[in-house]
Amino acid sequence: MTITITAFEASPDQGRGLARDMRVRWALEEAGLAYRVELVSFAQMKQAPYLRQQPFGQIPVYREDDLTLFETGAIVFHIAQHHGALLPAAPDARARAITWMFAALNTVEPPIIEREQAHFTVGSRPWFSELTAVMDERARVRLAQLSDHLGDGAWLDGDFSAADLLMVLVLRRIEGDGILEAFPNLIAYVARGESRPAYQRAYAAQEKVYTDRVSQDLRG
Amino acid sequence: MTITITAFEASPDQGRGLARDMRVRWALEEAGLAYRVELVSFAQMKQAPYLRQQPFGQIPVYREDDLTLFETGAIVFHIAQHHGALLPAAPDARARAITWMFAALNTVEPPIIEREQAHFTVGSRPWFSELTAVMDERARVRLAQLSDHLGDGAWLDGDFSAADLLMVLVLRRIEGDGILEAFPNLIAYVARGESRPAYQRAYAAQEKVYTDRVSQDLRG
């Protein structure tokens, strides 16, 4: 079995592990699976051959022999189900972990991405700070609810699972703005995820794409 | 086995099938499963007993004997996996259908919900029309990509699946604003979903909650 994923040739985050290939890299590392990476440019991602694999023109695409998947939630689930120990075996615990996978992507992530997007699309408008206040509040409400749920637990529901993997990476996107920092248990939760050896291998691999590119540019 | 779901006592959509219990009702009808409904008020949803079941204070919660789930994606997946024919049996086709479930909820839904939310939170600000133009464009790009993928196919990938169930209901939320209407194949796709007998039974059941309430109010 050969696993290939796509990733940004030039990630906008400059190798800080915020691009979505990080989710799949981390899951693959947790499962102990080797993979190859196909770097794609922004131009390529909008062209027909790529869109046939990923109709929304995003990274990552995941290929495993004849199977092509996209959507990080689905890819991480596929890896967990077929290759890894990222979901509990007991049916009820497994269903609850899947609940938290969807919660990460459909409840917690949207207000975080919305803030990010607004920064790019309307960040220069005179009313941006008014909009930001509203969006920050929406994100804060979700994080407060998540923080209340987590309490002093280590992970969302029992042992570390695919849901924690997704949630930690969703939360990393809002680090440093003061919003996440109001919830010490969420900060500790993110740090707990980042300290896993599989996370660190995945992080180093995606960072290397950026540093290789910089040193290539320096050499001209 | 007894299945219970929660739904709005007073749905803001006045029984038009836009609340998220509709997703679970439809899936249960497709699977031929009976269920009971527990109506909850907005006040109840913010209180500790409800938050212990649904940390984000939303509907629906799904209970099946000792198992409590939330997140419609996870609930629909659970129903498909354990009780229904909402996902293909062949592993690759199944993985692709799950991909489209996540695409409905993590790629197509967020810009649609973002528009809706903005209407409620900043709809009265003088700059709302400027923001709307940007948000409409974001939604339009996603719908155009989805429309290109669907082409003249009946469903997203092969036969009707849990992914179509979610996608049809996500698209219904943006009906009538002129944005979805630019894509005749998506309009036909939504109509195709709505014509399924299971959809119609689910719709009637959630509409009845509203009409019962209205007639109760009229009787005083």
Coordinates of N, CA, C and O in Angstrom, one line a residue, chain B residues 8-127:
Chain B
F8 N -36.3 21.8 19.1 CA -36.8 23.0 19.6 C -38.3 23.0 19.9 O -39.1 22.6 19.1
E9 N -38.6 23.4 21.1 CA -40.0 23.6 21.5 C -40.7 24.6 20.6 O -41.8 24.5 20.1
A10 N -39.9 25.7 20.3 CA -40.4 26.8 19.4 C -39.3 27.0 18.4 O -38.4 27.9 18.6
S11 N -39.3 26.3 17.3 CA -38.2 26.5 16.3 C -38.3 27.8 15.6 O -39.4 28.2 15.1
P12 N -37.1 28.5 15.5 CA -37.1 29.8 14.9 C -37.5 29.8 13.4 O -37.9 30.8 12.8
D13 N -37.5 28.6 12.8 CA -37.8 28.5 11.3 C -39.3 28.3 11.1 O -39.8 28.1 10.0
Q14 N -40.1 28.2 12.2 CA -41.6 28.0 12.1 C -41.9 26.8 11.3 O -42.8 26.8 10.5
G15 N -41.2 25.7 11.6 CA -41.6 24.4 11.0 C -41.2 24.2 9.5 O -41.8 23.3 8.9
R16 N -40.2 25.0 9.1 CA -39.8 24.8 7.6 C -38.7 23.8 7.4 O -38.1 23.7 6.4
G17 N -38.4 23.0 8.5 CA -37.5 21.9 8.3 C -36.0 22.4 8.2 O -35.2 21.6 7.7
L18 N -35.7 23.6 8.8 CA -34.3 24.1 8.7 C -33.6 23.8 10.0 O -32.3 23.9 10.0
A19 N -34.3 23.4 11.0 CA -33.6 23.1 12.3 C -32.9 21.8 12.2 O -33.3 20.9 11.3
R20 N -31.9 21.5 13.0 CA -31.0 20.4 12.7 C -31.6 19.0 13.2 O -31.1 18.0 12.8
D21 N -32.7 19.1 13.9 CA -33.4 17.8 14.2 C -33.9 17.1 12.9 O -34.0 15.9 12.8
M22 N -34.1 18.0 11.9 CA -34.6 17.4 10.6 C -33.6 16.4 10.0 O -34.0 15.4 9.4
R23 N -32.3 16.7 10.2 CA -31.3 15.7 9.7 C -31.5 14.4 10.3 O -31.4 13.3 9.6
V24 N -31.7 14.4 11.6 CA -31.8 13.1 12.3 C -33.1 12.4 12.1 O -33.2 11.2 11.9
R25 N -34.2 13.2 12.0 CA -35.5 12.7 11.7 C -35.5 12.0 10.3 O -36.0 10.9 10.1
W26 N -34.9 12.7 9.3 CA -34.8 12.1 8.0 C -34.0 10.8 8.0 O -34.4 9.8 7.4
A27 N -32.9 10.8 8.6 CA -32.0 9.6 8.7 C -32.8 8.4 9.4 O -32.8 7.3 8.9
L28 N -33.5 8.7 10.4 CA -34.3 7.7 11.1 C -35.4 7.2 10.3 O -35.7 6.0 10.2
E29 N -36.0 8.1 9.5 CA -37.1 7.6 8.6 C -36.5 6.7 7.5 O -37.1 5.7 7.1
E30 N -35.4 7.1 6.9 CA -34.7 6.3 5.9 C -34.4 4.9 6.4 O -34.5 3.9 5.7
A31 N -34.0 4.9 7.7 CA -33.7 3.6 8.3 C -34.9 2.8 8.9 O -34.8 1.7 9.4
G32 N -36.0 3.5 8.8 CA -37.3 2.8 9.3 C -37.3 2.6 10.8 O -37.9 1.7 11.3
L33 N -36.7 3.6 11.5 CA -36.7 3.5 13.0 C -37.7 4.4 13.6 O -37.8 5.6 13.3
A34 N -38.4 4.0 14.6 CA -39.3 4.8 15.4 C -38.5 5.6 16.4 O -37.4 5.2 16.8
Y35 N -39.0 6.8 16.8 CA -38.2 7.6 17.7 C -39.2 8.5 18.5 O -40.3 8.8 18.0
R36 N -38.9 8.9 19.7 CA -39.7 9.9 20.3 C -38.9 11.2 20.4 O -37.7 11.2 20.3
V37 N -39.6 12.3 20.6 CA -39.0 13.6 20.5 C -39.3 14.3 21.9 O -40.4 14.3 22.4
E38 N -38.2 14.9 22.4 CA -38.3 15.7 23.6 C -38.1 17.1 23.2 O -37.1 17.5 22.8
L39 N -39.2 17.9 23.4 CA -39.1 19.3 23.0 C -38.4 20.1 24.2 O -38.7 19.9 25.3
V40 N -37.5 21.0 23.8 CA -36.7 21.8 24.8 C -36.8 23.3 24.5 O -36.9 23.7 23.3
S41 N -36.9 24.1 25.5 CA -36.9 25.5 25.4 C -35.5 26.1 25.3 O -34.6 25.4 25.6
F42 N -35.4 27.3 24.8 CA -34.1 27.9 24.7 C -33.5 28.0 26.1 O -32.3 27.9 26.3
A43 N -34.3 28.3 27.1 CA -33.8 28.4 28.5 C -33.2 27.1 29.0 O -32.1 27.0 29.5
Q44 N -34.0 26.0 28.7 CA -33.5 24.7 29.2 C -32.2 24.3 28.5 O -31.3 23.7 29.2
M45 N -32.0 24.7 27.2 CA -30.8 24.3 26.5 C -29.5 24.9 27.1 O -28.4 24.5 26.8
K46 N -29.7 26.0 27.9 CA -28.5 26.7 28.5 C -28.3 26.2 29.9 O -27.4 26.7 30.5
Q47 N -29.1 25.3 30.4 CA -28.9 24.9 31.8 C -28.1 23.6 31.9 O -28.1 22.8 31.0
A48 N -27.5 23.4 33.1 CA -26.6 22.3 33.3 C -27.1 20.9 32.9 O -26.3 20.2 32.3
P49 N -28.3 20.5 33.3 CA -28.7 19.1 32.9 C -28.7 18.9 31.4 O -28.3 17.8 30.9
Y50 N -29.0 19.9 30.6 CA -29.0 19.8 29.1 C -27.5 19.8 28.7 O -27.1 19.0 27.8
L51 N -26.7 20.7 29.2 CA -25.4 20.9 28.8 C -24.5 19.7 29.1 O -23.5 19.4 28.4
R52 N -24.9 18.9 30.1 CA -24.2 17.6 30.3 C -24.4 16.6 29.2 O -23.5 15.8 28.9
Q53 N -25.5 16.8 28.4 CA -25.7 15.9 27.3 C -25.2 16.6 26.0 O -24.8 15.9 25.1
Q54 N -25.2 17.9 25.9 CA -24.8 18.7 24.7 C -24.1 19.9 25.2 O -24.7 20.9 25.5
P55 N -22.7 19.8 25.3 CA -21.9 20.9 25.9 C -22.1 22.2 25.2 O -21.7 23.2 25.7
F56 N -22.6 22.2 23.9 CA -22.7 23.5 23.2 C -24.1 24.1 23.2 O -24.4 25.1 22.6
G57 N -25.0 23.4 24.0 CA -26.4 23.9 24.2 C -27.2 24.0 22.9 O -28.0 24.9 22.7
Q58 N -27.1 23.0 22.1 CA -27.8 23.0 20.8 C -28.7 21.7 20.7 O -28.6 20.8 21.5
I59 N -29.6 21.8 19.8 CA -30.4 20.6 19.4 C -29.8 20.0 18.2 O -29.1 20.8 17.4
P60 N -29.9 18.7 17.8 CA -30.6 17.7 18.7 C -29.5 16.9 19.5 O -28.4 16.8 19.1
V61 N -30.0 16.4 20.6 CA -29.3 15.3 21.3 C -30.0 14.0 20.8 O -31.2 14.0 20.6
Y62 N -29.2 13.0 20.8 CA -29.7 11.6 20.4 C -29.4 10.7 21.5 O -28.3 10.6 21.9
R63 N -30.5 10.0 22.0 CA -30.3 9.0 23.0 C -30.8 7.7 22.6 O -31.9 7.6 22.0
E64 N -30.0 6.7 22.8 CA -30.4 5.3 22.4 C -30.0 4.4 23.5 O -28.8 4.2 23.7
D65 N -30.9 4.0 24.3 CA -30.6 3.3 25.6 C -29.6 4.1 26.4 O -29.8 5.2 26.7
D66 N -28.4 3.5 26.6 CA -27.4 4.2 27.5 C -26.5 5.1 26.7 O -25.6 5.8 27.3
L67 N -26.6 5.2 25.4 CA -25.7 6.0 24.6 C -26.3 7.4 24.3 O -27.5 7.5 23.9
T68 N -25.5 8.4 24.6 CA -26.0 9.8 24.3 C -25.0 10.4 23.3 O -23.8 10.4 23.5
L69 N -25.5 10.9 22.2 CA -24.7 11.5 21.1 C -25.2 12.9 20.8 O -26.4 13.2 21.0
F70 N -24.3 13.7 20.2 CA -24.8 15.0 19.7 C -24.0 15.2 18.3 O -23.4 14.2 17.9
E71 N -24.1 16.3 17.7 CA -23.5 16.6 16.4 C -24.3 15.8 15.3 O -24.1 14.5 15.3
T72 N -25.0 16.5 14.5 CA -25.8 15.7 13.5 C -25.0 14.8 12.6 O -25.5 13.8 12.2
G73 N -23.8 15.3 12.3 CA -22.9 14.4 11.4 C -22.7 13.1 12.1 O -22.8 12.0 11.4
A74 N -22.4 13.1 13.4 CA -22.1 11.9 14.1 C -23.3 11.0 14.3 O -23.3 9.8 14.2
I75 N -24.5 11.7 14.5 CA -25.7 10.9 14.7 C -26.1 10.3 13.4 O -26.5 9.1 13.4
V76 N -26.1 11.0 12.4 CA -26.5 10.4 11.1 C -25.5 9.3 10.7 O -26.0 8.2 10.2
F77 N -24.3 9.5 11.0 CA -23.3 8.4 10.7 C -23.6 7.2 11.6 O -23.6 6.0 11.1
H78 N -23.9 7.4 12.9 CA -24.3 6.3 13.8 C -25.5 5.5 13.2 O -25.5 4.3 13.2
I79 N -26.5 6.2 12.8 CA -27.7 5.6 12.3 C -27.4 4.8 11.0 O -27.8 3.7 10.9
A80 N -26.6 5.4 10.2 CA -26.2 4.8 8.9 C -25.4 3.5 9.2 O -25.6 2.4 8.6
Q81 N -24.5 3.6 10.1 CA -23.6 2.5 10.4 C -24.3 1.3 11.1 O -24.0 0.1 10.8
H82 N -25.2 1.6 12.0 CA -25.7 0.6 12.8 C -27.1 0.1 12.4 O -27.6 -1.0 12.7
H83 N -27.9 1.0 11.8 CA -29.3 0.7 11.6 C -29.8 0.9 10.2 O -30.9 0.5 9.9
G84 N -29.0 1.4 9.3 CA -29.6 1.8 8.0 C -28.8 1.4 6.8 O -27.8 0.8 6.8
A85 N -29.4 1.8 5.7 CA -28.7 1.6 4.4 C -28.3 2.9 3.8 O -28.3 3.1 2.6
L86 N -27.8 3.8 4.7 CA -27.5 5.2 4.2 C -26.0 5.3 3.8 O -25.6 6.4 3.4
L87 N -25.3 4.2 3.9 CA -23.9 4.3 3.4 C -23.6 3.0 2.6 O -24.1 1.9 2.9
P88 N -22.9 3.1 1.5 CA -22.6 1.9 0.7 C -21.8 0.9 1.5 O -21.0 1.3 2.4
A89 N -21.9 -0.4 1.2 CA -21.2 -1.4 1.9 C -19.8 -1.6 1.4 O -18.9 -1.9 2.2
A90 N -19.5 -1.3 0.1 CA -18.1 -1.5 -0.4 C -17.2 -0.5 0.3 O -17.6 0.7 0.3
P91 N -16.1 -0.9 0.8 CA -15.2 0.0 1.6 C -14.8 1.3 0.9 O -14.9 2.4 1.5
D92 N -14.4 1.3 -0.3 CA -14.0 2.5 -1.0 C -15.1 3.5 -1.2 O -15.0 4.7 -1.0
A93 N -16.3 2.9 -1.7 CA -17.4 3.8 -1.9 C -17.9 4.4 -0.5 O -18.3 5.5 -0.5
R94 N -17.8 3.6 0.5 CA -18.2 4.0 1.8 C -17.3 5.2 2.3 O -17.8 6.2 2.8
A95 N -16.0 5.0 2.1 CA -15.1 6.1 2.5 C -15.3 7.4 1.7 O -15.2 8.5 2.3
R96 N -15.7 7.2 0.4 CA -16.0 8.4 -0.4 C -17.3 9.1 0.1 O -17.4 10.3 0.2
A97 N -18.3 8.3 0.5 CA -19.5 8.9 1.0 C -19.3 9.6 2.3 O -19.8 10.7 2.5
I98 N -18.4 9.0 3.1 CA -18.1 9.7 4.4 C -17.3 11.0 4.1 O -17.5 12.0 4.8
T99 N -16.5 11.0 3.1 CA -15.8 12.2 2.6 C -16.8 13.3 2.4 O -16.7 14.5 2.8
W100 N -17.9 12.9 1.7 CA -18.9 13.9 1.3 C -19.8 14.4 2.5 O -20.3 15.5 2.5
M101 N -19.9 13.5 3.5 CA -20.6 13.9 4.7 C -19.8 15.1 5.4 O -20.3 16.1 5.8
F102 N -18.5 14.9 5.5 CA -17.6 15.9 6.0 C -17.6 17.2 5.1 O -17.6 18.3 5.6
A103 N -17.6 17.0 3.8 CA -17.6 18.1 2.9 C -18.9 19.0 3.1 O -18.9 20.2 3.1
A104 N -20.0 18.3 3.3 CA -21.3 19.0 3.5 C -21.2 19.9 4.8 O -21.5 21.1 4.8
L105 N -20.6 19.3 5.8 CA -20.6 20.0 7.1 C -19.4 20.9 7.4 O -19.5 21.9 8.2
N106 N -18.3 20.6 6.8 CA -17.1 21.4 7.1 C -16.6 22.3 6.0 O -15.9 23.2 6.2
T107 N -17.1 22.1 4.7 CA -16.7 22.9 3.6 C -17.9 23.7 3.1 O -17.8 24.9 2.8
V108 N -19.1 23.1 2.9 CA -20.2 23.8 2.3 C -21.0 24.6 3.3 O -21.4 25.7 3.1
E109 N -21.2 23.9 4.5 CA -22.1 24.6 5.4 C -21.5 25.9 6.1 O -22.3 26.9 6.2
P110 N -20.2 25.9 6.4 CA -19.8 27.1 7.2 C -20.0 28.5 6.5 O -20.6 29.4 7.1
P111 N -19.8 28.6 5.2 CA -20.1 30.0 4.6 C -21.6 30.3 4.6 O -22.0 31.4 4.6
I112 N -22.4 29.2 4.6 CA -23.8 29.4 4.6 C -24.3 29.9 5.9 O -25.1 30.8 6.1
I113 N -23.8 29.2 7.0 CA -24.2 29.6 8.3 C -23.6 31.0 8.7 O -24.3 31.8 9.4
E114 N -22.4 31.3 8.2 CA -21.8 32.5 8.5 C -22.7 33.7 8.0 O -22.9 34.7 8.7
R115 N -23.2 33.6 6.8 CA -24.2 34.6 6.3 C -25.4 34.7 7.2 O -25.8 35.8 7.5
E116 N -25.9 33.6 7.6 CA -27.1 33.6 8.4 C -26.8 34.3 9.7 O -27.6 35.1 10.2
Q117 N -25.7 33.9 10.3 CA -25.4 34.5 11.6 C -25.2 36.0 11.5 O -25.6 36.7 12.4
A118 N -24.5 36.4 10.5 CA -24.2 37.8 10.3 C -25.5 38.6 10.2 O -25.6 39.7 10.8
H119 N -26.5 38.0 9.6 CA -27.8 38.7 9.5 C -28.4 39.0 10.9 O -28.9 40.1 11.2
F120 N -28.2 38.0 11.8 CA -28.7 38.2 13.2 C -27.8 39.1 14.0 O -28.3 40.0 14.8
T121 N -26.5 39.0 13.9 CA -25.6 39.7 14.8 C -25.3 41.1 14.3 O -25.2 42.0 15.1
V122 N -25.1 41.4 13.0 CA -24.7 42.7 12.6 C -25.6 43.2 11.4 O -25.3 44.1 10.7
G123 N -26.8 42.6 11.3 CA -27.7 42.9 10.2 C -28.2 44.4 10.2 O -28.6 44.9 9.2
S124 N -28.1 45.1 11.4 CA -28.6 46.4 11.4 C -27.5 47.5 11.3 O -27.7 48.7 11.3
R125 N -26.2 47.0 11.1 CA -25.1 47.9 11.0 C -25.1 48.6 9.6 O -25.5 47.9 8.7
P126 N -24.6 49.8 9.6 CA -24.6 50.5 8.2 C -23.8 49.8 7.2 O -24.0 50.0 6.0
W127 N -22.8 49.0 7.6 CA -21.9 48.4 6.7 C -22.3 47.0 6.3 O -21.6 46.2 5.7

